[in-house]
Amino acid sequence: MSRIARRAVLAGGVALPLVAVRTRPARAAEFAYKFANNMAETHPLVIRTREAAVRIREKTGGRVEIQVFPNSQLGSDTDTLSQLRSGAVELFSLSGLILSTLVPAASINGVGFAFKDYGQVWPAMDGALGAHVRAEIAKRGLYAFGKQFDNGYRQITSSSKPIRTPEDLNGFKIRVPPSPLWTSMFKAFGAAPTSINFSETYSALQTKLVDGQENPLAIIETAKLYEVQKYLTVTNHMWDGFWILANRKAFEAMPADVRAIVEGEFNASAMQEREDVARLNAGLRTALEGKGVQFVAADAAVFRAALKKAGFYAEWKEKFGAEAWKALEDAVGGLA
Ligand code: X2X
């Protein structure tokens, strides 16, 4: 059936067998919201949020219908953040580091080599440090759900040469997500970072606009970055996670009991996604090697020392301010 014919049928309410094309319940939902994200269909964030949407529809008796738009289908991260603020998009998962263009405190978890392991990450992000960031987010008219989804520990990839030491990053053209902290960190390594949204990253690597990028293994796999990258250095230079953000007006339009279901189900999916991602990031090395990626070992302590020498920690301690820096150091120990 052509699109016009289908629209005519839907408009006329004619009882034809539409089951195959219809993905929404017959009655329009009271709250029909869009959830935007930048991940591939196969990434656990998409799989688990789709599951949350199904449970939310069921538990609210069809009052809430959340449609998941993966792959930056609604726009790049920076575009979508504007749409979220205007209310054109109601829900969006975004790295705290990119959110920091609006909420400076939100990039605090990205300080290089801050979190030793997940045993430090989740108590901090589910605890005092996360609460500090969520309070700052609330001041900007957005609402952040309680549980972040995991992105993971980030690793450097390259198409041109293996990166073994900070010196190898000298002048290296690397894509970083749009965020002052990311740019600052790679400049401190002596690299030449370019801010590019994730939606443009594959093609930027393919056309050699940049030679490298950095992301967790789960993304290198699901977004197929291995097709355009050759070397992968295990640096674990930063832990990154996704806040689930809601346009506050849209969120508060729902009654309290409905809001509790929506946030509760996203939070439950976050806990599952964290396990999925941890499993993927731990187990993908063999799969990626099978696709031709060469793994390169690196001494994280040497990279960290390079940041320190360049004044990176002193600079960001000053920028975040004493309260936020203390919340970070309470979680991970002394940094600078
Ligand atoms: O843009 C990236 O590299 C990504 C997918 O990791 C984030 O969303 C920060």
CSV table of C-alpha atoms and ligand atoms in Angstrom, one decimal:
chain,number,residue,atom,x,y,z
A,1,MET,CA,0.0,0.0,0.0
A,2,SER,CA,1.4,3.4,-0.9
A,3,ARG,CA,1.9,5.9,1.9
A,4,ILE,CA,-0.9,8.1,0.7
A,5,ALA,CA,-3.3,5.2,0.4
A,6,ARG,CA,-2.4,4.0,3.9
A,7,ARG,CA,-2.9,7.5,5.3
A,8,ALA,CA,-6.3,7.7,3.6
A,9,VAL,CA,-7.3,4.3,5.1
A,10,LEU,CA,-6.1,5.3,8.6
A,11,ALA,CA,-7.9,8.7,8.3
A,12,GLY,CA,-11.1,7.0,7.2
A,13,GLY,CA,-10.9,4.4,9.9
A,14,VAL,CA,-11.7,1.7,7.4
A,15,ALA,CA,-11.3,-1.8,8.9
A,16,LEU,CA,-8.6,-3.3,6.7
A,17,PRO,CA,-6.0,-5.8,8.0
A,18,LEU,CA,-3.5,-3.2,9.2
A,19,VAL,CA,-1.9,-5.3,11.8
A,20,ALA,CA,1.3,-5.8,9.9
A,21,VAL,CA,2.0,-2.1,9.5
A,22,ARG,CA,0.7,-0.8,12.8
A,23,THR,CA,3.2,-0.6,15.7
A,24,ARG,CA,1.1,1.6,18.0
A,25,PRO,CA,-2.0,0.8,20.0
A,26,ALA,CA,-5.3,1.7,18.3
A,27,ARG,CA,-6.1,4.5,20.8
A,28,ALA,CA,-3.6,7.5,20.7
A,29,ALA,CA,-1.6,7.5,23.9
A,30,GLU,CA,-2.2,10.4,26.3
A,31,PHE,CA,1.6,11.0,26.4
A,32,ALA,CA,3.3,10.1,23.1
A,33,TYR,CA,6.9,10.9,23.7
A,34,LYS,CA,10.1,10.5,21.6
A,35,PHE,CA,13.3,9.1,23.1
A,36,ALA,CA,16.3,10.1,21.1
A,37,ASN,CA,19.8,8.5,21.3
A,38,ASN,CA,23.0,8.2,19.3
A,39,MET,CA,23.5,4.4,19.6
A,40,ALA,CA,23.2,1.7,17.0
A,41,GLU,CA,20.2,-0.6,17.1
A,42,THR,CA,22.3,-3.4,18.5
A,43,HIS,CA,23.8,-1.5,21.5
A,44,PRO,CA,22.3,-2.5,24.9
A,45,LEU,CA,21.2,1.0,25.5
A,46,VAL,CA,18.7,0.8,22.6
A,47,ILE,CA,17.7,-2.8,23.4
A,48,ARG,CA,17.1,-2.1,27.1
A,49,THR,CA,15.2,1.2,26.5
A,50,ARG,CA,13.0,-0.4,24.0
A,51,GLU,CA,12.1,-3.0,26.6
A,52,ALA,CA,11.5,-0.2,29.1
A,53,ALA,CA,9.1,1.4,26.6
A,54,VAL,CA,7.1,-1.8,26.3
A,55,ARG,CA,6.8,-2.2,30.1
A,56,ILE,CA,5.9,1.5,30.5
A,57,ARG,CA,3.1,1.1,27.9
A,58,GLU,CA,1.8,-2.0,29.7
A,59,LYS,CA,2.1,-0.6,33.2
A,60,THR,CA,0.4,2.7,32.3
A,61,GLY,CA,-2.4,0.9,30.5
A,62,GLY,CA,-1.4,2.5,27.2
A,63,ARG,CA,-1.3,6.1,28.6
A,64,VAL,CA,2.4,6.5,27.8
A,65,GLU,CA,3.8,5.5,24.5
A,66,ILE,CA,7.6,6.1,24.1
A,67,GLN,CA,9.1,5.7,20.7
A,68,VAL,CA,12.8,5.0,20.7
A,69,PHE,CA,14.8,6.7,17.9
A,70,PRO,CA,18.4,5.3,17.8
A,71,ASN,CA,21.3,6.3,15.5
A,72,SER,CA,20.8,10.0,16.0
A,73,GLN,CA,17.8,9.7,13.7
A,74,LEU,CA,16.3,12.9,15.2
A,75,GLY,CA,19.6,14.8,14.8
A,76,SER,CA,23.1,15.0,16.2
A,77,ASP,CA,23.7,15.2,19.9
A,78,THR,CA,24.1,19.0,19.9
A,79,ASP,CA,20.9,19.4,17.8
A,80,THR,CA,19.0,17.0,19.9
A,81,LEU,CA,20.0,18.8,23.1
A,82,SER,CA,18.4,22.0,21.7
A,83,GLN,CA,15.3,20.0,20.7
A,84,LEU,CA,15.1,18.6,24.2
A,85,ARG,CA,15.2,22.0,25.7
A,86,SER,CA,12.5,23.3,23.4
A,87,GLY,CA,10.3,20.3,23.9
A,88,ALA,CA,10.4,19.0,20.3
A,89,VAL,CA,12.0,15.9,21.8
A,90,GLU,CA,10.8,14.7,25.3
A,91,LEU,CA,13.5,12.2,26.3
A,92,PHE,CA,17.2,12.0,25.4
A,93,SER,CA,20.2,10.0,26.5
A,94,LEU,CA,23.4,12.1,26.6
A,95,SER,CA,26.9,11.8,27.9
A,96,GLY,CA,27.5,14.1,30.8
A,97,LEU,CA,30.5,15.5,29.0
A,98,ILE,CA,28.4,16.7,26.1
A,99,LEU,CA,25.7,18.0,28.4
A,100,SER,CA,28.4,20.1,30.0
A,101,THR,CA,28.0,22.6,27.2
A,102,LEU,CA,24.8,23.5,29.1
A,103,VAL,CA,25.6,22.2,32.6
A,104,PRO,CA,29.3,22.6,33.2
A,105,ALA,CA,29.4,20.3,36.3
A,106,ALA,CA,28.1,17.4,34.2
A,107,SER,CA,31.6,16.6,32.7
A,108,ILE,CA,33.1,15.9,36.1
A,109,ASN,CA,33.1,12.1,35.7
A,110,GLY,CA,35.2,12.6,32.5
A,111,VAL,CA,38.3,13.8,34.3
A,112,GLY,CA,41.1,11.6,33.0
A,113,PHE,CA,41.8,8.4,34.8
A,114,ALA,CA,39.6,9.4,37.8
A,115,PHE,CA,37.7,6.2,38.4
A,116,LYS,CA,39.9,3.2,39.1
A,117,ASP,CA,37.1,0.7,38.3
A,118,TYR,CA,33.4,0.2,38.4
A,119,GLY,CA,33.6,-0.3,42.1
A,120,GLN,CA,34.2,3.4,42.2
A,121,VAL,CA,32.0,4.5,39.3
A,122,TRP,CA,28.5,3.4,40.4
A,123,PRO,CA,28.7,4.3,44.1
A,124,ALA,CA,29.8,7.8,43.0
A,125,MET,CA,27.3,8.3,40.1
A,126,ASP,CA,24.4,6.7,42.1
A,127,GLY,CA,25.5,8.6,45.2
A,128,ALA,CA,26.8,12.1,46.1
A,129,LEU,CA,28.7,12.9,42.9
A,130,GLY,CA,25.7,12.0,40.7
A,131,ALA,CA,23.3,13.9,43.1
A,132,HIS,CA,25.5,17.0,42.7
A,133,VAL,CA,25.3,16.8,38.9
A,134,ARG,CA,21.6,16.1,38.9
A,135,ALA,CA,20.9,19.1,41.0
A,136,GLU,CA,22.9,21.2,38.5
A,137,ILE,CA,20.9,19.7,35.6
A,138,ALA,CA,17.6,20.6,37.3
A,139,LYS,CA,18.7,24.2,37.4
A,140,ARG,CA,18.6,24.2,33.6
A,141,GLY,CA,15.1,23.1,33.1
A,142,LEU,CA,15.9,19.5,32.5
A,143,TYR,CA,15.2,16.4,34.6
A,144,ALA,CA,17.7,13.6,34.9
A,145,PHE,CA,16.6,10.1,35.9
A,146,GLY,CA,18.3,8.6,38.9
A,147,LYS,CA,20.3,5.9,37.2
A,148,GLN,CA,22.7,6.5,34.4
A,149,PHE,CA,23.2,4.1,31.6
A,150,ASP,CA,26.8,2.9,31.0
A,151,ASN,CA,28.8,3.9,28.1
A,152,GLY,CA,32.1,2.5,29.5
A,153,TYR,CA,35.8,3.1,29.7
A,154,ARG,CA,37.1,4.7,26.6
A,155,GLN,CA,40.0,3.4,24.4
A,156,ILE,CA,41.9,5.1,21.6
A,157,THR,CA,41.7,3.8,18.0
A,158,SER,CA,43.7,4.8,15.0
A,159,SER,CA,43.8,4.1,11.3
A,160,SER,CA,47.3,5.5,10.7
A,161,LYS,CA,49.6,4.1,13.5
A,162,PRO,CA,49.5,2.4,16.8
A,163,ILE,CA,49.4,4.8,19.8
A,164,ARG,CA,51.6,3.4,22.5
A,165,THR,CA,52.7,6.5,24.4
A,166,PRO,CA,51.6,10.0,24.9
A,167,GLU,CA,54.3,11.1,22.5
A,168,ASP,CA,52.5,9.1,19.8
A,169,LEU,CA,49.6,11.4,20.2
A,170,ASN,CA,51.7,14.4,19.3
A,171,GLY,CA,49.8,16.2,16.5
A,172,PHE,CA,47.6,13.2,16.1
A,173,LYS,CA,44.3,14.1,14.4
A,174,ILE,CA,41.6,12.7,16.7
A,175,ARG,CA,37.9,13.1,16.8
A,176,VAL,CA,36.5,13.9,20.2
A,177,PRO,CA,32.8,14.5,21.1
A,178,PRO,CA,31.8,18.2,21.4
A,179,SER,CA,32.8,19.0,24.9
A,180,PRO,CA,35.4,21.4,26.4
A,181,LEU,CA,36.8,18.7,28.7
A,182,TRP,CA,37.5,16.3,25.9
A,183,THR,CA,39.2,18.9,23.8
A,184,SER,CA,41.3,20.1,26.8
A,185,MET,CA,42.3,16.5,27.7
A,186,PHE,CA,43.6,15.6,24.2
A,187,LYS,CA,45.3,19.0,23.8
A,188,ALA,CA,47.0,18.2,27.1
A,189,PHE,CA,48.3,15.0,25.5
A,190,GLY,CA,49.6,17.1,22.6
A,191,ALA,CA,47.1,15.8,20.1
A,192,ALA,CA,45.1,17.8,17.6
A,193,PRO,CA,41.5,17.1,18.6
A,194,THR,CA,38.4,18.0,16.5
A,195,SER,CA,34.9,18.2,18.0
A,196,ILE,CA,32.6,16.0,15.9
A,197,ASN,CA,29.2,14.7,16.8
A,198,PHE,CA,28.9,10.9,16.9
A,199,SER,CA,26.5,10.9,14.0
A,200,GLU,CA,29.4,12.2,11.8
A,201,THR,CA,32.2,10.1,13.3
A,202,TYR,CA,32.2,7.1,11.1
A,203,SER,CA,32.4,9.2,7.9
A,204,ALA,CA,35.0,11.5,9.5
A,205,LEU,CA,37.2,8.4,10.0
A,206,GLN,CA,36.4,6.9,6.7
A,207,THR,CA,37.3,10.1,4.8
A,208,LYS,CA,40.4,10.5,7.0
A,209,LEU,CA,39.3,13.9,8.1
A,210,VAL,CA,40.7,12.5,11.4
A,211,ASP,CA,43.0,9.5,12.0
A,212,GLY,CA,41.5,8.4,15.3
A,213,GLN,CA,38.8,8.5,17.8
A,214,GLU,CA,38.2,7.1,21.3
A,215,ASN,CA,35.2,5.1,22.5
A,216,PRO,CA,34.4,2.0,24.6
A,217,LEU,CA,34.6,-1.4,22.9
A,218,ALA,CA,30.8,-1.8,22.8
A,219,ILE,CA,30.6,1.2,20.6
A,220,ILE,CA,33.5,0.3,18.4
A,221,GLU,CA,31.7,-3.0,17.8
A,222,THR,CA,28.1,-1.9,17.4
A,223,ALA,CA,28.8,1.2,15.4
A,224,LYS,CA,31.2,-0.8,13.2
A,225,LEU,CA,34.1,1.7,13.8
A,226,TYR,CA,36.4,-1.3,13.3
A,227,GLU,CA,35.7,-1.1,9.6
A,228,VAL,CA,37.5,2.3,9.4
A,229,GLN,CA,40.1,1.8,12.2
A,230,LYS,CA,43.1,-0.5,12.5
A,231,TYR,CA,44.7,-0.1,15.9
A,232,LEU,CA,43.1,0.0,19.4
A,233,THR,CA,45.0,1.1,22.4
A,234,VAL,CA,43.7,0.0,25.8
A,235,THR,CA,44.1,3.3,27.7
A,236,ASN,CA,40.9,3.3,29.8
A,237,HIS,CA,41.5,7.0,29.9
A,238,MET,CA,38.0,8.0,30.9
A,239,TRP,CA,34.8,6.6,32.2
A,240,ASP,CA,31.7,7.9,30.4
A,241,GLY,CA,28.0,7.3,31.0
A,242,PHE,CA,24.6,8.5,29.7
A,243,TRP,CA,22.1,10.5,31.6
A,244,ILE,CA,18.5,9.9,30.7
A,245,LEU,CA,17.2,13.5,30.4
A,246,ALA,CA,13.6,14.6,30.2
A,247,ASN,CA,12.2,17.9,29.1
A,248,ARG,CA,10.9,19.1,32.4
A,249,LYS,CA,7.6,20.4,31.2
A,250,ALA,CA,6.8,17.2,29.3
A,251,PHE,CA,7.9,15.1,32.3
A,252,GLU,CA,5.8,17.1,34.7
A,253,ALA,CA,2.8,16.9,32.4
A,254,MET,CA,2.4,13.3,33.5
A,255,PRO,CA,0.8,12.6,36.9
A,256,ALA,CA,3.1,11.6,39.7
A,257,ASP,CA,2.2,7.9,39.6
A,258,VAL,CA,2.8,7.8,35.9
A,259,ARG,CA,6.1,9.6,36.2
A,260,ALA,CA,7.2,7.0,38.8
A,261,ILE,CA,6.5,4.2,36.4
A,262,VAL,CA,8.4,5.9,33.6
A,263,GLU,CA,11.5,6.7,35.6
A,264,GLY,CA,11.3,3.4,37.5
A,265,GLU,CA,11.3,1.4,34.3
A,266,PHE,CA,14.2,3.4,32.7
A,267,ASN,CA,16.1,2.9,35.9
A,268,ALA,CA,15.5,-0.8,35.9
A,269,SER,CA,16.7,-1.0,32.3
A,270,ALA,CA,19.8,1.0,33.2
A,271,MET,CA,20.8,-1.6,35.8
A,272,GLN,CA,20.4,-4.4,33.1
A,273,GLU,CA,22.3,-2.3,30.5
A,274,ARG,CA,25.2,-1.7,32.9
A,275,GLU,CA,25.6,-5.5,33.1
A,276,ASP,CA,25.3,-6.0,29.3
A,277,VAL,CA,27.9,-3.3,28.6
A,278,ALA,CA,30.3,-4.6,31.2
A,279,ARG,CA,30.1,-8.0,29.6
A,280,LEU,CA,30.6,-6.6,26.1
A,281,ASN,CA,33.5,-4.4,27.0
A,282,ALA,CA,35.2,-7.3,28.8
A,283,GLY,CA,34.6,-9.9,26.0
A,284,LEU,CA,34.8,-8.0,22.7
A,285,ARG,CA,38.6,-8.1,22.3
A,286,THR,CA,38.5,-11.5,20.5
A,287,ALA,CA,35.6,-10.5,18.3
A,288,LEU,CA,37.3,-7.2,17.3
A,289,GLU,CA,40.6,-9.0,16.7
A,290,GLY,CA,38.7,-11.4,14.4
A,291,LYS,CA,37.7,-8.3,12.4
A,292,GLY,CA,41.3,-7.2,11.9
A,293,VAL,CA,41.7,-4.7,14.8
A,294,GLN,CA,45.2,-4.9,16.3
A,295,PHE,CA,45.2,-4.4,20.1
A,296,VAL,CA,48.0,-2.3,21.5
A,297,ALA,CA,49.0,-2.3,25.2
A,298,ALA,CA,49.7,1.0,27.0
A,299,ASP,CA,50.8,2.1,30.4
A,300,ALA,CA,47.9,4.2,31.8
A,301,ALA,CA,50.2,5.6,34.4
A,302,VAL,CA,52.4,7.2,31.8
A,303,PHE,CA,49.4,8.8,30.1
A,304,ARG,CA,48.1,10.0,33.4
A,305,ALA,CA,51.5,11.6,34.2
A,306,ALA,CA,51.4,13.4,30.9
A,307,LEU,CA,48.1,15.0,31.8
A,308,LYS,CA,49.4,16.0,35.2
A,309,LYS,CA,52.5,17.5,33.7
A,310,ALA,CA,50.5,19.5,31.3
A,311,GLY,CA,48.5,21.0,34.2
A,312,PHE,CA,45.2,19.3,33.2
A,313,TYR,CA,44.2,18.4,36.8
A,314,ALA,CA,45.0,21.8,38.2
A,315,GLU,CA,43.0,23.5,35.4
A,316,TRP,CA,39.9,21.4,35.8
A,317,LYS,CA,40.0,21.5,39.6
A,318,GLU,CA,39.8,25.3,39.3
A,319,LYS,CA,37.0,25.1,36.6
A,320,PHE,CA,34.8,22.7,38.5
A,321,GLY,CA,35.3,24.5,41.8
A,322,ALA,CA,36.0,23.2,45.3
A,323,GLU,CA,32.6,21.5,46.1
A,324,ALA,CA,32.4,19.4,42.9
A,325,TRP,CA,36.1,18.5,43.0
A,326,LYS,CA,35.7,17.4,46.6
A,327,ALA,CA,32.7,15.2,45.6
A,328,LEU,CA,34.9,13.6,43.0
A,329,GLU,CA,37.9,13.1,45.3
A,330,ASP,CA,35.7,11.7,48.0
A,331,ALA,CA,34.8,9.0,45.5
A,332,VAL,CA,38.1,8.3,43.9
A,333,GLY,CA,40.9,9.6,46.2
A,334,GLY,CA,43.3,12.5,45.6
A,335,LEU,CA,43.8,13.6,42.0
A,336,ALA,CA,45.9,16.6,41.7
B,1,X2X,O1,30.1,10.5,20.9
B,1,X2X,C1,30.6,9.5,21.4
B,1,X2X,O2,31.8,9.2,21.2
B,1,X2X,C2,29.8,8.7,22.3
B,1,X2X,C3,28.9,7.8,21.5
B,1,X2X,O3,30.6,7.9,23.1
B,1,X2X,C4,29.0,9.6,23.2
B,1,X2X,O4,27.8,9.7,23.2
B,1,X2X,C5,29.8,10.4,24.2
